[in-house]
XYZ file of N, CA and C in Angstrom:
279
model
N -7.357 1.089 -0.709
C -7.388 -0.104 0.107
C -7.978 -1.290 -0.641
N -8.445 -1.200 -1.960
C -9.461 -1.739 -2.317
C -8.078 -2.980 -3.489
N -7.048 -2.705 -3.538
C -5.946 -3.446 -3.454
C -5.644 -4.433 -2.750
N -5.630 -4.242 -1.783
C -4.162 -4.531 -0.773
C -4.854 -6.340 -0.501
N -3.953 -7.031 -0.109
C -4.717 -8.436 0.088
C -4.637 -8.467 1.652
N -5.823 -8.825 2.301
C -5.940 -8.166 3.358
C -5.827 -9.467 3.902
N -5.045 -10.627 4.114
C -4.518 -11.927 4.550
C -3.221 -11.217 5.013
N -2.505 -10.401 4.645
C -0.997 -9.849 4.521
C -1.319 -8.864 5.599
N -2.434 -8.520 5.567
C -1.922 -7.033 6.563
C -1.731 -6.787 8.355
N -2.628 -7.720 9.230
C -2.393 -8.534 10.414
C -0.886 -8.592 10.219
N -0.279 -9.302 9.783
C 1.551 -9.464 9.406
C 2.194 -7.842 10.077
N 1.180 -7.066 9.433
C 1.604 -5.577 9.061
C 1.968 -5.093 10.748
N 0.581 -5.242 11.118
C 0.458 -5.307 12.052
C 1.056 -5.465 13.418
N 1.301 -6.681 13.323
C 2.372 -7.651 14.128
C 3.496 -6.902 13.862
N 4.200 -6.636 13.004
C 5.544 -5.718 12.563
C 5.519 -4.331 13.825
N 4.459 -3.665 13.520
C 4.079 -2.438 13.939
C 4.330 -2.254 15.692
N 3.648 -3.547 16.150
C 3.429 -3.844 17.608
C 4.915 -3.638 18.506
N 5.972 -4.670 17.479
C 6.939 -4.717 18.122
C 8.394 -4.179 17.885
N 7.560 -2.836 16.374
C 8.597 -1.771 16.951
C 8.231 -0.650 17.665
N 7.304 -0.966 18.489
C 6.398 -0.119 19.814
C 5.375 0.795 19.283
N 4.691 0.832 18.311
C 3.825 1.672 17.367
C 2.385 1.149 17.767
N 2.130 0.645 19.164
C 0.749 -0.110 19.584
C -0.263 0.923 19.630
N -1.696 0.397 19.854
C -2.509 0.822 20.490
C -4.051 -0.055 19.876
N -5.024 0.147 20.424
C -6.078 -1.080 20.579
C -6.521 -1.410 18.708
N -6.655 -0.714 17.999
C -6.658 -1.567 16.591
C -5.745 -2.242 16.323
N -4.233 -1.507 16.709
C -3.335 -2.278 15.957
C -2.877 -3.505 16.819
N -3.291 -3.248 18.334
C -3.964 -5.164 18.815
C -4.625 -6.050 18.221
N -5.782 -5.524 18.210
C -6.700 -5.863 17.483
C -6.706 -6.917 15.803
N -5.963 -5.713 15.400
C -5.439 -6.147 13.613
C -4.679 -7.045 13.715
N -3.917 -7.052 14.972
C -2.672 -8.569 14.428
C -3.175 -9.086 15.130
N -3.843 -9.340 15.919
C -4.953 -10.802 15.978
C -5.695 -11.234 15.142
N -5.737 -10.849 13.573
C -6.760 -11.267 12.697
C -6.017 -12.232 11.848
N -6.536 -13.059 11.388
C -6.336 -13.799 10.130
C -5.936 -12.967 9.433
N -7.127 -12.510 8.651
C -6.885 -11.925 7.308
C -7.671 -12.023 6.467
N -8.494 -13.512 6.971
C -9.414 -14.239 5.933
C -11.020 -13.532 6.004
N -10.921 -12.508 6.902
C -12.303 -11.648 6.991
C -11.856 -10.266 6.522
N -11.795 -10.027 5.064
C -11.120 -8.854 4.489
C -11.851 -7.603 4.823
N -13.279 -7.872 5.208
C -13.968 -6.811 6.046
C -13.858 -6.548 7.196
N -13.239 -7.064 8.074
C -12.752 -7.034 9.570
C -11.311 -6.293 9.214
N -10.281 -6.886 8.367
C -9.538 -5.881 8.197
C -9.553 -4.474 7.368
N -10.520 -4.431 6.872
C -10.547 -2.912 6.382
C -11.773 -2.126 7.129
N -11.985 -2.906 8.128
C -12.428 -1.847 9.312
C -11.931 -1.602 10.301
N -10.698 -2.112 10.309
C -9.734 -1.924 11.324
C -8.375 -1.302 11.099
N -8.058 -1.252 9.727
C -6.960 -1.000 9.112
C -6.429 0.783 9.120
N -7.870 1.539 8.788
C -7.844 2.932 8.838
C -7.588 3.550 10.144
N -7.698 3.143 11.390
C -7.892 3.692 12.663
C -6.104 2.666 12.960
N -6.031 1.496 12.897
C -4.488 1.197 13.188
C -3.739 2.274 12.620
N -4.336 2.298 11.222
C -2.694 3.204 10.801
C -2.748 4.642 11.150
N -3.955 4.781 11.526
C -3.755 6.357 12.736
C -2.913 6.004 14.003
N -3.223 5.252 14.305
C -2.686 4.837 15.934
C -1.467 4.846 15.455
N -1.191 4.121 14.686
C 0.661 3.831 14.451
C 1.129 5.224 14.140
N 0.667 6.561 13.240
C 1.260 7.901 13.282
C 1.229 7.784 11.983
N 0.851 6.881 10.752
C 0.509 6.785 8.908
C -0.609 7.822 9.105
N -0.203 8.788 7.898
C -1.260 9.667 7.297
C -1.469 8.839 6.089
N -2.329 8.472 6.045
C -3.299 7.542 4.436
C -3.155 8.767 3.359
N -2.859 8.035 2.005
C -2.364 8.706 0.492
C -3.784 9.190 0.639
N -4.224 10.496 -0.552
C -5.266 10.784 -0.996
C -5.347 9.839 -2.207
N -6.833 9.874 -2.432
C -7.222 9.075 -3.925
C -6.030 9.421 -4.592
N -5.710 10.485 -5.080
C -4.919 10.674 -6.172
C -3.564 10.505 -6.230
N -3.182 10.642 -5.092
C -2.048 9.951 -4.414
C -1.651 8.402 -4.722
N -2.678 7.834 -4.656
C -2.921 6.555 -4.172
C -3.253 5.506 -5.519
N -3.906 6.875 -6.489
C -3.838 6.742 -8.100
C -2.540 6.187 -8.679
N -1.480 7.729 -7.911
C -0.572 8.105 -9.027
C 0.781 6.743 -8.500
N 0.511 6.459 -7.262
C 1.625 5.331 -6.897
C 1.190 4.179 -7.652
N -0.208 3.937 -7.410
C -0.249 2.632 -8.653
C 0.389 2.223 -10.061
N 0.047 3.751 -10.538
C 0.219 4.281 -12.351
C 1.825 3.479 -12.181
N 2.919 4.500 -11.082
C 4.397 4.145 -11.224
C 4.340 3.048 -10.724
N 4.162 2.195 -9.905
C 4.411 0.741 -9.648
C 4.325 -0.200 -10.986
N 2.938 0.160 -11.462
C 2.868 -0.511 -12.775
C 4.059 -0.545 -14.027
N 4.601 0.747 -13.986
C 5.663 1.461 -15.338
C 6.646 0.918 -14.631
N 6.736 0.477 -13.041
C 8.577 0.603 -12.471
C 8.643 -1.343 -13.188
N 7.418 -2.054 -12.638
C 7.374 -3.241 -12.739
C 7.163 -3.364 -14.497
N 6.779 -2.904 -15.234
C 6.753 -3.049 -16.794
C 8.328 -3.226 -17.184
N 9.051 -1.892 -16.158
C 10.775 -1.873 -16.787
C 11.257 -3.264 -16.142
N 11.013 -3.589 -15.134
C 11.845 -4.485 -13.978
C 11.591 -6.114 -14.533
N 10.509 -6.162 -15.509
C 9.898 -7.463 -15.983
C 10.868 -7.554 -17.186
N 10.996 -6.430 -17.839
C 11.581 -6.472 -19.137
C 11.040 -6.231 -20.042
N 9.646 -5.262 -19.916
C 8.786 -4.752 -20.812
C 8.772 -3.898 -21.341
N 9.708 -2.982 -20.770
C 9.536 -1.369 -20.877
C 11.189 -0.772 -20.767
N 11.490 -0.425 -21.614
C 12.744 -0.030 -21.916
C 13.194 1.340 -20.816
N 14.215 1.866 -20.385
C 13.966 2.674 -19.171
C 14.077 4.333 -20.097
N 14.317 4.111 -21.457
C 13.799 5.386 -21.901
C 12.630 5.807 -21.932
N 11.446 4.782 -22.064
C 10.201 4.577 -22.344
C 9.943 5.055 -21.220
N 10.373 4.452 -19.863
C 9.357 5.277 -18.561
C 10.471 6.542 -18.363
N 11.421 7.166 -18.226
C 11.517 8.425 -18.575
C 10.680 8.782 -19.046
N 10.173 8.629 -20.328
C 9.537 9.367 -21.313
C 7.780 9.607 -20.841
N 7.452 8.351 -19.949
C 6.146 8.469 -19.530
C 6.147 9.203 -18.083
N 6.763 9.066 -17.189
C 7.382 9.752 -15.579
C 7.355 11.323 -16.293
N 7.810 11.342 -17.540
C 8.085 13.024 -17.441
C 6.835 13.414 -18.789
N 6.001 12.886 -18.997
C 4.849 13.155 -19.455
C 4.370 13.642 -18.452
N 3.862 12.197 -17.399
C 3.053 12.460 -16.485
C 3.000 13.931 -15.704
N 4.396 13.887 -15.277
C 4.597 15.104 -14.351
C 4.548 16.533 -14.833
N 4.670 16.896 -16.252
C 4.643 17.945 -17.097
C 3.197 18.504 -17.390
């Protein structure tokens, strides 16, 4: 969580509400700004229970970063797509 820009996630929120996924945080959460990033990450863990999200483990939550980083290295034009083959099947080996 220690990511996420928590101005964006209220948005999230609001999304959530009105494809019927309510209940009192995730009221709560899209009534927020955003601009109290501690109001939303004390509210954020219990919405995304209410909504039916099981939260990544650390390592989980590690390993999506690692590939976001390698998908966006190829997608920028940094990283040749043999290169993340070659690192995707490091990793996983």
């Amino acid at each position: 969580m220690d990511i996420l820009q928590a101005e964006e996630v209220p948005m999230w929120a609001a999304h959530w509400l009105v494809e019927g996924l309510d209940g009192d945080a995730v009221v709560e959460l899209a009534g927020l700004s955003g601009k109290d990033s501690r109001a939303v990450r004390d509210l954020l863990a219990v919405a995304l229970e209410e909504a039916g999200v099981t939260a990544l483990t650390t390592t989980q939550a590690d390993v999506k970063v690692a590939f976001d980083h390698i998908a966006a290295l190829h997608t920028d034009g940094l990283a040749s797509w043999g290169w993340v083959i070659d690192v995707v099947h490091e990793s996983i080996s």
